[in-house]
XYZ file of C-alpha atoms in Angstrom:
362
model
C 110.878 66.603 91.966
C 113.720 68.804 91.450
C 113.563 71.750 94.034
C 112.659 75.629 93.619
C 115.568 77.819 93.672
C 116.178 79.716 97.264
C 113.988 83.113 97.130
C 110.985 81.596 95.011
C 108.045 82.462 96.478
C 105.730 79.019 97.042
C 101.718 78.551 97.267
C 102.115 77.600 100.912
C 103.809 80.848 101.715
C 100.847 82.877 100.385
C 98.298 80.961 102.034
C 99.908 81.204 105.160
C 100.164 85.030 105.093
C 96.169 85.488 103.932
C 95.326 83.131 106.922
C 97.760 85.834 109.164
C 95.645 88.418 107.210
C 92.497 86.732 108.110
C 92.985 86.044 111.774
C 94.685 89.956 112.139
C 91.384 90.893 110.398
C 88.951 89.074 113.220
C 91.291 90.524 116.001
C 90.735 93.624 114.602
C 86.670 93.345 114.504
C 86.611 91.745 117.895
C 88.579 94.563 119.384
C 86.377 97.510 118.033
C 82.786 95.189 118.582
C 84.211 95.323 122.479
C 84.560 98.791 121.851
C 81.003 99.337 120.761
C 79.404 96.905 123.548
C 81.577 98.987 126.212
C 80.060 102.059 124.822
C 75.726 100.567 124.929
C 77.159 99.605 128.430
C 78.022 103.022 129.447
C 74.708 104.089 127.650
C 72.819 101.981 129.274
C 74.268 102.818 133.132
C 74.541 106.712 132.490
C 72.163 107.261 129.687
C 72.115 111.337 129.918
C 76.004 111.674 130.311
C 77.457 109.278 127.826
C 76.847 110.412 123.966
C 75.747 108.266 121.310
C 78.845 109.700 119.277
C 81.225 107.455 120.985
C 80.022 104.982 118.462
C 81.849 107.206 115.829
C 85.677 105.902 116.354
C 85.355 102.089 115.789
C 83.129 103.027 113.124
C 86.078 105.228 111.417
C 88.406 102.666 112.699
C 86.431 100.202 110.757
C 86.073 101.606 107.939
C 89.856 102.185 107.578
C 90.885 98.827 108.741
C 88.309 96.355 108.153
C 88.515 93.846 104.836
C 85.586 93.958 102.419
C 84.350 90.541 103.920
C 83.585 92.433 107.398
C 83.525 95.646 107.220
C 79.201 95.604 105.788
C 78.535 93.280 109.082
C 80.786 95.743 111.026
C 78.484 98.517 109.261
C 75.002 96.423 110.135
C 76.411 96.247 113.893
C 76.851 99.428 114.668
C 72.936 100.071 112.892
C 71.919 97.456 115.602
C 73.804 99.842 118.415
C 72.147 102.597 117.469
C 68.792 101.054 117.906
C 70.272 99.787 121.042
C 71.056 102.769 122.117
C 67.962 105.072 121.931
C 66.161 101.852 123.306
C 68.264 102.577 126.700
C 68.331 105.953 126.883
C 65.184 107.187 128.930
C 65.287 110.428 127.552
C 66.401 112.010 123.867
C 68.561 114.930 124.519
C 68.559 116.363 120.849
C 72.215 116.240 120.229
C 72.020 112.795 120.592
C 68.943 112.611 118.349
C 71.010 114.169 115.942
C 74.143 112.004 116.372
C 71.874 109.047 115.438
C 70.671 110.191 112.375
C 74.238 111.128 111.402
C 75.681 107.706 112.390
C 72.743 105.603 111.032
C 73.553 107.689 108.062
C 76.999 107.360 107.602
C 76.650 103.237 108.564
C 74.190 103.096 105.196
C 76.623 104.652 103.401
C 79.929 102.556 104.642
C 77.154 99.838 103.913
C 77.016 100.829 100.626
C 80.446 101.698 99.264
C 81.414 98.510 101.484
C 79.974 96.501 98.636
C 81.481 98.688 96.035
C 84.702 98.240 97.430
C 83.615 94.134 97.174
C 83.870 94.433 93.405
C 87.600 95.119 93.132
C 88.588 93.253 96.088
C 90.539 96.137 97.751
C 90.100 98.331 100.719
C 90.261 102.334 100.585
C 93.721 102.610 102.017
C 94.742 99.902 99.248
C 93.007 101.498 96.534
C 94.590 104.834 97.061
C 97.838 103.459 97.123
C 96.741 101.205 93.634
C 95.676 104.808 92.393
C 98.757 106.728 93.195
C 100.863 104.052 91.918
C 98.896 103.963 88.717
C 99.652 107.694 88.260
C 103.143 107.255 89.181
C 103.686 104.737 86.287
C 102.195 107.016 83.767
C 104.565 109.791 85.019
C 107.646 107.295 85.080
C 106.564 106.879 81.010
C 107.609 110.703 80.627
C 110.612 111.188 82.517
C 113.213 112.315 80.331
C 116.500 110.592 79.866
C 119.682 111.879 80.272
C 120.788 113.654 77.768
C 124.158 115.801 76.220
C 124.519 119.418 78.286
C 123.701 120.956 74.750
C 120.013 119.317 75.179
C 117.349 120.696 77.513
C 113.726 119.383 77.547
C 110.866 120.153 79.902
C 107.833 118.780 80.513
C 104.634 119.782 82.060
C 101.322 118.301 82.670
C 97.552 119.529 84.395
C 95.192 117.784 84.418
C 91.464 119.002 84.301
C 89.916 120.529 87.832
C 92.749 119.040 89.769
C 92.141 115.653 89.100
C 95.170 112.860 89.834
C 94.781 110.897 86.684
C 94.983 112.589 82.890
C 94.155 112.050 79.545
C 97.138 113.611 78.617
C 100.486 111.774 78.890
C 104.367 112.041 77.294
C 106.669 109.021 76.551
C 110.064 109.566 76.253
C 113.299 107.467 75.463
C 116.183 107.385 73.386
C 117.599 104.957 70.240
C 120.419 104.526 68.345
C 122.488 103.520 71.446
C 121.907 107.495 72.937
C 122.172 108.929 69.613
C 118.580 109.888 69.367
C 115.485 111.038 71.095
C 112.239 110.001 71.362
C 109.096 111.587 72.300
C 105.515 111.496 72.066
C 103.116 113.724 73.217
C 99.554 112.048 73.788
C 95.737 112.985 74.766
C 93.628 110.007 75.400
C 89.564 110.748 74.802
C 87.965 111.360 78.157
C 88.717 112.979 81.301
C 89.344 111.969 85.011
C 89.996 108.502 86.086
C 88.480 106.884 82.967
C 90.754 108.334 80.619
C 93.767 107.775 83.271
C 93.446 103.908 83.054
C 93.512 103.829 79.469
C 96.422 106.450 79.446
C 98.276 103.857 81.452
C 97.412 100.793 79.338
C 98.358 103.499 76.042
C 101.499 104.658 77.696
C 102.946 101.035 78.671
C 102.939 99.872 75.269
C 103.903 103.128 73.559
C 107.003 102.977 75.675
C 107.905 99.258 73.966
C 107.048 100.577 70.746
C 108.888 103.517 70.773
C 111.963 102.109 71.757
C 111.711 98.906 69.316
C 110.638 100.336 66.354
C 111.785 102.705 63.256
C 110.096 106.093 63.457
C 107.963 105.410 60.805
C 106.611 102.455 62.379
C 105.701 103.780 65.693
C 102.575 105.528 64.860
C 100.860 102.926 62.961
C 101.952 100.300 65.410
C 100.168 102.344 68.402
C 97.385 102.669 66.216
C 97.023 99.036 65.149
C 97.182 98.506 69.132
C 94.000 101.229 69.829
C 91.856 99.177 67.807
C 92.523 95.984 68.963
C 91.915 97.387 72.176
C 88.373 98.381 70.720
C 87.661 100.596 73.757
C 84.104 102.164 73.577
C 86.479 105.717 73.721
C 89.136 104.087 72.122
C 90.753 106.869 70.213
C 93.691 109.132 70.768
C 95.817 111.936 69.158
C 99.550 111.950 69.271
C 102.545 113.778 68.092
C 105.824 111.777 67.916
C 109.135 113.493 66.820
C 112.607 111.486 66.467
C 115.570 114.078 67.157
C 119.685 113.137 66.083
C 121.318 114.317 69.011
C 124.161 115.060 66.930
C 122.921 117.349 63.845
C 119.744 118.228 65.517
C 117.641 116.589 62.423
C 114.427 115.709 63.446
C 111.572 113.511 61.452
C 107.568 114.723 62.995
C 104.727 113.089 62.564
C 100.814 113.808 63.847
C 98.027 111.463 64.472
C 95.425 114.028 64.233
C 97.261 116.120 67.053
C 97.536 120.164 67.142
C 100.132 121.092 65.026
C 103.867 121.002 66.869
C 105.644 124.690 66.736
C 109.592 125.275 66.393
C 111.064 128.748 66.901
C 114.288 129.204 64.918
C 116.612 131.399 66.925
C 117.695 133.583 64.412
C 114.560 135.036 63.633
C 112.791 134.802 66.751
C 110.134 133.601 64.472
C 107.928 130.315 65.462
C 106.398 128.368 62.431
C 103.493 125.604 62.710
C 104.965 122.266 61.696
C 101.819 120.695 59.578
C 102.021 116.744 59.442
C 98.411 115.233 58.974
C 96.939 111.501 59.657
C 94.651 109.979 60.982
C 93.775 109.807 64.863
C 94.825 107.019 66.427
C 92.247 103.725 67.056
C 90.296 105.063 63.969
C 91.313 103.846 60.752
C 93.315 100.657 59.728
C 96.758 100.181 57.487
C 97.364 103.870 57.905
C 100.465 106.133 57.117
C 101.867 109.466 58.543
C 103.083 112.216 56.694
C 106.540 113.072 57.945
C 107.576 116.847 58.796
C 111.647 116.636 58.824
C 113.605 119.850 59.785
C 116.440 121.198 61.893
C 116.870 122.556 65.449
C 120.125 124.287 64.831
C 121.492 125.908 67.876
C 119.077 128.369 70.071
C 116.416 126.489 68.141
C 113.574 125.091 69.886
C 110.366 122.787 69.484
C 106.969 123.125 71.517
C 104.258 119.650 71.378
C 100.927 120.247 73.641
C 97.425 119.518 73.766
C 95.077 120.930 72.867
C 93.807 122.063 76.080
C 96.973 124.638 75.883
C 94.989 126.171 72.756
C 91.368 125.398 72.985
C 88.949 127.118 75.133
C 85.200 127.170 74.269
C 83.962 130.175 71.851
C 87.608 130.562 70.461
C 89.185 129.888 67.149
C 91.992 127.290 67.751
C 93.987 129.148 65.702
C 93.930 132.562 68.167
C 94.269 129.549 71.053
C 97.790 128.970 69.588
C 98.904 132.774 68.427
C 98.112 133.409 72.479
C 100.426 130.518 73.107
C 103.196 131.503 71.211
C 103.114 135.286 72.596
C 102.857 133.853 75.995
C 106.018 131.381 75.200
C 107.928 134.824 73.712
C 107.274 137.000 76.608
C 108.205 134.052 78.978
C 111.494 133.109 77.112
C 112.630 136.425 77.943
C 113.332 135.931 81.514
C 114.567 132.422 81.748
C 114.395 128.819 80.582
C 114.049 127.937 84.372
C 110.737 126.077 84.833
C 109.269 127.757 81.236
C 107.340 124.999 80.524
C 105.497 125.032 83.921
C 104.916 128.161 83.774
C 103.453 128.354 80.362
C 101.190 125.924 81.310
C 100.054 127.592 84.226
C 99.820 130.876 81.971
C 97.661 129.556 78.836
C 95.084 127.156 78.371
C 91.423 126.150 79.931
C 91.539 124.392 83.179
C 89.016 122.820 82.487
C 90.666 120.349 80.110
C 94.099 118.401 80.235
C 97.106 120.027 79.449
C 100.961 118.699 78.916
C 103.277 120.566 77.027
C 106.828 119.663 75.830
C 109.579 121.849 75.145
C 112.867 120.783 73.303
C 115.417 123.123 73.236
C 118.837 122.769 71.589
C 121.300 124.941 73.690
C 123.797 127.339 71.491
């Protein structure tokens, strides 16, 4: 049996480290159940001085340290201590009446989201760090590349009540060997963490498909990927626009997204840049209309949501003239931040909202 290069990592090796896990685990629980019997011992000697509350630490302790596999017997033992508890106390100060409701409480519920926890095999510490990481990767999807000094492009995102996870995501990269840009602007159906996971699955394989394909492609590719997804909220609008770096042509295209917005310099006027299809995870064997124009130089090019523009009991149409006259008056101070700041300044925060601004430097 030939042998496994140096650095491989082996079956044995894994098992070994989940048996570490396991007996770190037990020394853990054996530690905080001494805990808790020290405590019913100092109950039971001083019953009127010592307060049931002590209980509280190993419980927290537990709860942050424990594996799913312990943690609801951890939970049923320190129900047990309770009972233990006002069993040896002669007399029921009402603070500690209280504390036991509170802790017997609180155990039920550790009880409970103990077992919730058993479903995706993770503790909380680990899932938070799963979660952040998730939203990480869906950031890393939008970070823009480096691009010539007579390029600037911004990016902002918010998502709806503060949540960490969006609907709303960017993917950007470049072709051509540098010589062109690619973006995509997407909102995912849904809100909160549901429409986060999907954003990450969406934004992982838009960021192959970007990079891999002809513009005219891309669309229709993410599309035929929505529906073999067949998510029960499986659809999603996107705008995708392929910029040459050099002359500043640019090829647009809409799956059933607002309509994208350029401001020519000269004129100081912004026009809507109209290129209908279909929603994405909809439809099959669909095309895009293409919108091809210009950025010449001190031209620019704004893709959002359409939480910038929607709000409820308003025309979409006055949600994007607000937009553009917030955009103006901002543009007059400095390009420092602008699209940060004109997504804190328009839009309902009770949606998603990512906006992307591509500006072409004179």
């Amino acid at each position: 049996m030939r042998a496994l290069p140096a650095g491989v990592p082996v079956a044995g090796g894994a098992m070994r480290a989940g048996r570490r896990w396991v007996r770190t685990d037990r020394g853990i629980a054996a530690v905080l159940t001494l805990v808790v019997a020290g405590v019913l011992v100092a109950i039971g000697a001083k019953p009127d001085d010592v307060p049931v509350n002590l209980i509280f630490l190993p419980l927290v302790l537990g709860i942050l340290f424990l594996s799913n596999r312990i943690l609801p017997l951890f939970a049923c033992l320190i129900l047990g201590a309770l009972g233990l508890a006002a069993y040896l106390q002669e007399t029921y100060p009402a603070r500690n009446v209280i504390a036991m409701i509170v802790m017997g409480g609180l155990s039920l519920l550790v009880l409970y989201l103990s077992l919730r926890r058993g479903q995706t095999g993770v503790g909380p510490l680990r899932g938070q760090s799963m979660l952040v990481d998730l939203r990480d990767r869906i950031l890393a999807q939008g970070q823009i590349p480096a691009l010539p000094d007579s390029w600037l492009v911004q990016s902002a995102l918010s998502s709806a009540g503060g949540s960490p996870f969006a609907g709303d995501f960017f993917v950007a990269t470049t072709s051509d060997k540098g010589n062109r840009i690619e973006l995509v602007v997407v909102d995912v159906s849904g809100k909160g963490e549901a429409a986060g996971t999907r954003a990450l699955q969406l934004s992982g394989a838009m960021g192959g498909l970007m990079g891999a394909l002809p513009p005219d492609r891309f669309l229709p590719a993410a599309n035929d990927y929505l529906l073999q997804r067949a998510w029960d909220e499986g659809f999603a609008t996107a705008v995708h626009v392929s910029i040459d770096l050099a002359t500043g042509d640019y090829e647009l295209r809409s799956a059933g997204h607002p309509p994208a917005l350029q401001r020519h310099a000269g004129s100081g006027r912004w026009k809507l840049l109209v290129a209908e299809g279909p929603v994405l995870g909809i439809v099959e064997d669909v095309e895009y209309e293409c919108e091809k124009g210009r950025l010449a130089p001190g031209d620019s090019l704004l893709l959002y949501t359409d939480g910038m523009v929607e709000e409820p009991r308003r025309d979409i149409e006055l949600g994007i003239d607000h937009m553009m006259g917030a955009a103006e008056s901002l543009l007059r101070h400095s390009w420092t931040g602008l699209a940060d700041r004109l997504v804190a300044a328009v839009g309902s925060p009770d949606d998603d909202r990512a906006l992307l601004i591509v500006h072409r430097r004179p």
